[in-house]
Amino acid sequence: MVVPGSQHIEDKMYNPPAELQRDAHVPDFNSYLALYRKSLENPEGFWKEVADEFFWKKPATGPMLQYNFDMTKGNIYVKCMEGAKTNMCYNVLDRNVKERNLGEQVAYYWEGNSPDHHMAITYRQLLSQVCRCANVLKQMGVKKGDRVSIYLPMIPELVYTMLACARIGAVHSIVFAGFSSDSLCERIMDAQSRILVTADGVYRGEKLINLKQITDEALEKCREKASSTVTKCLVVKHHALRAKGGAACNKLQTPWDSECDVWWDEAMRDAPEECEPEWLDAEDPLFILYTSGSTGKPKGVLHTVAGYLLYTSLTFKYVFDHHHDDVYWCTADIGWITGHSYITYGPLANGATSVLFEGIPVHPHVGRFWEIIEKYKVTKFYTAPTAIRLLMKYGREPLQKYDLSSLRILGTVGEPINPEAWHWYYDVVGRGKCPVVDTFWQTETVNVLLCFVLANGKHLATFPFFGVEPTILNEHGEELEGEAEGYLVFRRPWPGIMRTVYRNQERFENTYFRKFPGFYVTGDGCRRDKDGYYWITGRIDDMLNVSGHLMSTAEVEAALTEHSAVAEAAVVSRPHKVKGECLYCFVTLKDHREFTHTLVEELKRLVREKIGPIATPDFIQNAPALPKTRSGKIMRRILRQVARNEKDLGDLSTLADPKVVEILFSQRCEAA
Ligand code: WT7
């Protein structure tokens, strides 16, 4: 999306302020190029140097990276530092406390939904809480390799639990606490988790959410579908202890099953503060994180210990140009990959001080983000275009009340940032003094792949991070040189790339490697300009990006067709001022069923229940029939054009019944 009058920023070169450049890890473009070349020409040496910063119980016997990206030559695999033994939790906590003398440094400033709730947690305190939690999990029978599902809001206990898992070699599977009980159930069943960790309830803005009730519904659904693998549910007393006015104001009824449920505070009370880390193989799993798949069933993206440690720590250091006096704040939720990599593991591996924020940008007032930046003197701020667009609506006034002069670098992630939002971020939030680092990556790639190069770059365009080798292919899989547009793919792995889809290697290979043998296929389109900069143009598959969250059309369609009145459904995206894209759904009803306002509301509710509030459709249109090819394939291109009211339809020769299109245009929804 290019806003008139803003094209000029596209090609303008950008130099950061001199004082930022002076101390930067990569001070200028030539030093970036030199390091980048080294990372490709001598990956062994490059990654060894990174690994040397960390603690290895046993050194590697194999090379830094081994792989096969070509399906025609055998199974796809990536291995990093085979033979090495280490522990993630030891490296991000014990190493900082014991070897780097950072015990008294603040790891997190936790800021609650209400500004009255906040606390500072030092590295030493974090280590002791994590060890106690690790001992609690062990007491509950959790062993190396077991999966632990975590359904928690943005509270310190979420960080304690994930690191406790990492400490004892359990595999965490965090489910964003805004997901529905159906989504939670599906993820618990796929991961076959033994333990579920949740909280009684949480305020999100003004809204009180009974997490324990949703959890119980999810467990009940698991039991209905199969025998549930979950034996214990550990429940953080968050709402009851931290609610405004304390326990007396507890407004929740917490359902309780004394066979299964255990209160967190009771279990933690007597747990010892020492816990020897489990020494894991470099390629042992660290976590599973579910992401949408084009078939509608979420994929359990699996990441492993050593490669994730190397890549997360390095990207954090360089992308945010981390220095020891920084206060860093990433506004994502840990339930998404951004939070895993850039709230927990990346910052901690670097001994950073971060803000951990439970709330939302507009509660109790629309200046909350700016208030928090002033309060903690945040220097590096990382958020999503959708948040910027939301806050833009309130103008400059809410910012002017606060001192934002501590800010040095602004980051963005999740979707292409439109020039209008970029300008506002740069001019208003950063007062023209802070570079905007645009970071492109995916759940699968775990960390930044392409990023704005701090030293000297173009606005809105990026260069590859160290160790990654992007290229652009056309439909026939031919590599395009120079200025070009096509499929964004990667020719070789980097340490942090996903290893497989949990319990489904076949799906892993088919999704990312079948289309173009020898390459990892991102699913995104991309343009390379005459100067070699990469511009992400957006998804080129059936995925949608709503407020920076990726979802598949298939999963929303599956939810809609569960309604007894719906015969068929097709979902496309339509541009949205704040969300970037929103869902526009076409439903064909069964005979004799009527398209009413009540039905529309029922369908919206169904999607919320099946997937979660983020997937709520903005538009639902009655479609007496869907445009199909003669072979019966839905022509989504046409539906997208109906949703956007674009009448220039181009070639319709493959369409079976052209009358359908006219009817759809005549009945399209104008407003939500
Ligand atoms: C998809 C991945 C990155 C972590 C959060 C989302 C889109 C992400 C950018 C960006 C343009 C972006 C891509 C990608 N995307 N960042 N900076 N510019 N597009 O993780 O849910 O796995 O989504 O988000 O389409 O493939 P995810």
Coordinates of C-alpha atoms in Angstrom, one line a residue, residues 242-525:
R242 CA -3.3 -9.4 42.2
A243 CA -6.8 -8.1 41.5
K244 CA -7.5 -4.5 42.4
G245 CA -8.2 -4.4 46.1
G246 CA -6.7 -7.8 46.7
A247 CA -8.3 -11.1 47.4
A248 CA -11.5 -9.5 48.7
C249 CA -12.4 -8.3 45.3
N250 CA -12.0 -11.6 43.6
K251 CA -14.9 -11.7 41.2
L252 CA -14.3 -15.2 39.8
Q253 CA -15.7 -18.5 40.5
T254 CA -12.8 -20.9 39.8
P255 CA -14.0 -24.4 39.0
W256 CA -11.9 -26.9 40.8
D257 CA -11.1 -30.6 40.5
S258 CA -9.1 -31.7 43.5
E259 CA -7.9 -34.8 41.7
C260 CA -6.2 -32.9 38.9
D261 CA -5.8 -29.2 39.9
V262 CA -2.9 -27.8 42.0
W263 CA -2.6 -24.2 43.1
W264 CA 0.7 -22.7 42.0
D265 CA 1.5 -20.8 45.2
E266 CA 0.9 -23.9 47.3
A267 CA 3.1 -26.1 45.2
M268 CA 5.9 -23.5 45.0
R269 CA 5.9 -22.7 48.7
D270 CA 8.1 -25.7 49.7
A271 CA 9.9 -26.3 46.4
P272 CA 13.7 -26.1 46.7
E273 CA 15.6 -23.2 45.0
E274 CA 18.2 -25.4 43.5
C275 CA 17.7 -27.5 40.5
E276 CA 20.5 -29.1 38.5
P277 CA 19.9 -28.4 34.8
E278 CA 19.3 -31.4 32.5
W279 CA 22.2 -31.5 30.0
L280 CA 20.6 -31.9 26.6
D281 CA 21.8 -32.8 23.2
A282 CA 22.2 -29.9 20.8
E283 CA 19.3 -31.2 18.7
D284 CA 16.9 -32.1 21.5
P285 CA 13.6 -30.3 21.2
L286 CA 13.2 -27.0 23.1
F287 CA 9.6 -26.2 22.2
I288 CA 6.6 -26.6 20.0
L289 CA 4.6 -23.6 18.8
Y290 CA 1.5 -24.0 16.7
T291 CA 1.0 -21.9 13.7
S292 CA -1.8 -21.9 11.1
G293 CA -1.5 -24.2 8.2
S294 CA -3.1 -24.0 4.8
T295 CA -5.1 -27.2 5.4
G296 CA -6.8 -25.6 8.5
K297 CA -5.1 -27.9 11.0
P298 CA -2.4 -26.0 13.0
K299 CA 1.2 -27.2 12.6
G300 CA 3.3 -27.9 15.6
V301 CA 6.5 -26.1 14.6
L302 CA 9.4 -27.7 16.4
H303 CA 12.6 -25.9 17.5
T304 CA 15.7 -27.4 19.1
V305 CA 18.1 -26.2 21.7
A306 CA 21.5 -25.2 20.3
G307 CA 20.5 -23.6 17.0
Y308 CA 17.7 -21.6 18.6
L309 CA 20.1 -20.3 21.3
L310 CA 22.7 -19.2 18.7
Y311 CA 20.3 -17.6 16.3
T312 CA 18.1 -15.9 18.9
S313 CA 20.9 -14.4 20.8
L314 CA 22.7 -13.1 17.7
T315 CA 19.7 -11.6 16.0
F316 CA 18.7 -9.8 19.2
K317 CA 22.1 -8.4 19.7
Y318 CA 22.4 -7.0 16.1
V319 CA 18.9 -6.1 15.1
F320 CA 18.3 -4.0 18.2
D321 CA 22.0 -3.1 18.5
H322 CA 21.8 -4.2 22.1
H323 CA 24.0 -2.5 24.8
H324 CA 24.1 -3.2 28.5
D325 CA 22.4 0.1 29.5
D326 CA 19.4 -0.5 27.3
V327 CA 15.8 -1.0 28.5
Y328 CA 14.1 -3.0 25.8
W329 CA 10.4 -3.5 25.3
C330 CA 8.7 -5.8 22.9
T331 CA 4.9 -5.4 23.1
A332 CA 4.1 -8.9 21.6
D333 CA 2.6 -11.7 23.6
I334 CA 4.8 -14.6 24.6
G335 CA 2.1 -16.8 23.1
W336 CA 3.4 -15.9 19.7
I337 CA 6.9 -16.6 18.3
T338 CA 7.9 -12.9 18.6
G339 CA 7.5 -13.2 22.4
H340 CA 9.3 -16.5 22.6
S341 CA 12.4 -15.2 20.7
Y342 CA 12.3 -11.5 21.6
I343 CA 10.8 -11.3 25.1
T344 CA 12.2 -14.5 26.7
Y345 CA 15.2 -16.2 25.0
G346 CA 16.9 -13.5 22.9
P347 CA 17.0 -10.7 25.6
L348 CA 17.9 -13.1 28.4
A349 CA 20.7 -14.7 26.4
N350 CA 22.1 -11.2 26.1
G351 CA 21.6 -10.3 29.8
A352 CA 19.2 -7.5 28.8
T353 CA 16.6 -5.6 30.9
S354 CA 13.1 -5.8 29.4
V355 CA 9.6 -4.7 30.0
L356 CA 7.0 -7.4 30.3
F357 CA 3.6 -5.9 29.8
E358 CA 0.3 -7.7 30.6
G359 CA -2.1 -5.1 29.3
I360 CA -3.4 -3.6 26.1
P361 CA -2.3 -0.3 24.4
V362 CA -5.6 1.6 25.2
H363 CA -6.2 0.8 28.9
P364 CA -6.8 2.7 31.2
H365 CA -6.1 5.4 28.6
V366 CA -4.8 5.6 25.0
G367 CA -1.4 6.9 26.1
R368 CA -0.5 3.7 28.0
F369 CA 2.4 2.7 25.7
W370 CA 3.9 6.2 26.0
E371 CA 3.4 6.3 29.7
I372 CA 5.3 3.0 30.1
I373 CA 8.1 4.2 27.8
E374 CA 8.6 7.2 30.0
K375 CA 8.2 5.2 33.3
Y376 CA 11.0 2.7 32.4
K377 CA 13.0 5.0 30.1
V378 CA 12.7 2.5 27.3
T379 CA 15.5 2.7 24.7
K380 CA 14.5 0.0 22.2
F381 CA 10.8 -0.4 21.4
Y382 CA 9.5 -3.3 19.2
T383 CA 5.8 -3.4 18.1
A384 CA 3.6 -4.3 15.2
P385 CA 2.1 -2.1 12.4
T386 CA -1.4 -2.9 13.6
A387 CA -0.6 -1.4 17.0
I388 CA 0.9 1.7 15.3
R389 CA -2.2 2.1 13.1
L390 CA -4.5 1.8 16.2
L391 CA -2.6 4.4 18.1
M392 CA -2.3 6.8 15.1
K393 CA -6.1 7.2 15.3
Y394 CA -5.8 9.1 18.5
G395 CA -3.3 11.7 17.1
R396 CA -0.3 13.3 18.7
E397 CA -1.9 14.5 21.8
P398 CA -1.6 11.4 23.9
L399 CA 2.2 11.2 23.2
Q400 CA 2.8 14.8 24.0
K401 CA 2.1 14.3 27.7
Y402 CA 5.1 11.9 28.0
D403 CA 8.9 12.2 27.7
L404 CA 9.9 9.7 25.0
S405 CA 13.5 11.1 24.6
S406 CA 15.0 7.8 26.0
L407 CA 14.0 6.0 22.7
R408 CA 16.9 5.1 20.4
I409 CA 15.6 2.4 18.0
L410 CA 12.1 1.4 17.0
G411 CA 11.3 -2.0 15.6
T412 CA 8.3 -3.4 13.7
V413 CA 7.2 -7.0 12.9
G414 CA 4.3 -9.1 11.7
E415 CA 3.2 -7.7 8.4
P416 CA 4.4 -5.2 5.8
I417 CA 4.3 -1.7 7.3
N418 CA 2.5 0.8 5.2
P419 CA 4.2 4.2 4.5
E420 CA 1.6 6.1 6.5
A421 CA 2.2 4.1 9.6
W422 CA 5.9 4.1 9.0
H423 CA 5.9 7.9 8.9
W424 CA 3.9 8.3 12.1
Y425 CA 6.2 5.8 13.9
Y426 CA 9.3 7.6 12.6
D427 CA 8.2 11.2 12.9
V428 CA 5.9 11.2 15.9
V429 CA 7.0 8.4 18.1
G430 CA 10.7 8.6 17.2
R431 CA 10.7 12.4 16.6
G432 CA 12.8 11.7 13.5
K433 CA 15.7 10.5 15.6
C434 CA 15.3 6.8 15.8
P435 CA 15.8 4.3 13.0
V436 CA 12.8 2.1 12.3
V437 CA 14.0 -1.5 12.1
D438 CA 11.6 -3.6 10.0
T439 CA 12.0 -7.3 10.7
F440 CA 10.7 -10.0 8.4
W441 CA 10.4 -13.5 9.7
Q442 CA 8.0 -16.4 10.6
T443 CA 7.2 -18.8 13.3
E444 CA 9.1 -21.4 11.3
T445 CA 12.2 -19.4 10.9
V446 CA 12.2 -18.4 14.5
N447 CA 14.1 -15.2 14.2
V448 CA 14.7 -12.3 11.9
L449 CA 15.7 -13.2 8.4
L450 CA 15.5 -9.9 6.6
C451 CA 15.9 -6.7 8.5
F452 CA 16.4 -3.1 7.9
V453 CA 20.2 -2.5 8.2
L454 CA 20.7 0.0 10.9
A455 CA 23.9 1.3 9.5
N456 CA 22.8 2.5 6.2
G457 CA 19.6 1.4 4.4
K458 CA 16.4 2.3 2.8
H459 CA 13.2 2.9 4.6
L460 CA 10.7 0.0 4.2
A461 CA 13.3 -2.3 2.6
T462 CA 15.6 -4.9 4.0
F463 CA 18.8 -6.9 3.7
P464 CA 19.4 -10.5 4.8
F465 CA 20.6 -11.2 8.3
F466 CA 23.9 -13.0 8.8
G467 CA 23.9 -16.6 7.6
V468 CA 20.7 -16.5 5.6
E469 CA 20.8 -16.6 1.8
P470 CA 17.5 -15.4 0.2
T471 CA 16.8 -15.7 -3.5
I472 CA 13.8 -15.0 -5.7
L473 CA 12.2 -17.7 -8.0
N474 CA 9.6 -17.5 -10.7
E475 CA 6.7 -19.9 -11.0
H476 CA 8.9 -22.4 -12.8
G477 CA 11.5 -22.4 -10.0
E478 CA 14.0 -20.4 -12.0
E479 CA 16.2 -18.1 -10.0
L480 CA 15.8 -14.4 -10.9
E481 CA 18.8 -12.1 -10.9
G482 CA 18.9 -8.4 -10.3
E483 CA 15.7 -6.4 -10.2
A484 CA 12.9 -9.1 -9.9
E485 CA 9.7 -10.1 -8.2
G486 CA 8.6 -13.6 -7.3
Y487 CA 8.7 -16.3 -4.6
L488 CA 10.9 -15.5 -1.6
V489 CA 12.9 -18.7 -0.8
F490 CA 16.1 -19.5 1.1
R491 CA 18.9 -21.6 -0.3
R492 CA 20.4 -22.9 2.9
P493 CA 19.5 -23.2 6.6
W494 CA 20.5 -21.0 9.5
P495 CA 20.8 -22.4 13.0
G496 CA 17.4 -21.3 14.1
I497 CA 15.2 -22.7 11.3
M498 CA 12.4 -25.1 12.4
R499 CA 13.4 -28.8 12.4
T500 CA 10.1 -30.5 11.6
V501 CA 6.3 -30.3 12.1
Y502 CA 5.8 -32.2 15.4
R503 CA 4.9 -35.8 14.7
N504 CA 4.4 -35.0 11.0
Q505 CA 7.7 -34.9 9.0
E506 CA 5.8 -35.4 5.8
R507 CA 3.7 -32.3 6.2
F508 CA 6.9 -30.4 7.0
E509 CA 8.5 -31.5 3.8
N510 CA 5.4 -31.0 1.7
T511 CA 4.7 -27.5 3.0
Y512 CA 8.1 -25.9 2.8
F513 CA 10.3 -28.0 0.4
R514 CA 8.1 -29.7 -2.3
K515 CA 7.3 -26.7 -4.5
F516 CA 10.9 -25.9 -5.3
P517 CA 13.4 -28.7 -4.4
G518 CA 16.5 -27.4 -2.8
F519 CA 14.9 -24.3 -1.2
Y520 CA 12.9 -23.4 1.9
V521 CA 9.8 -21.7 0.6
T522 CA 8.4 -18.9 2.8
G523 CA 5.0 -18.5 1.1
D524 CA 5.7 -14.8 0.8
G525 CA 6.1 -12.7 -2.4

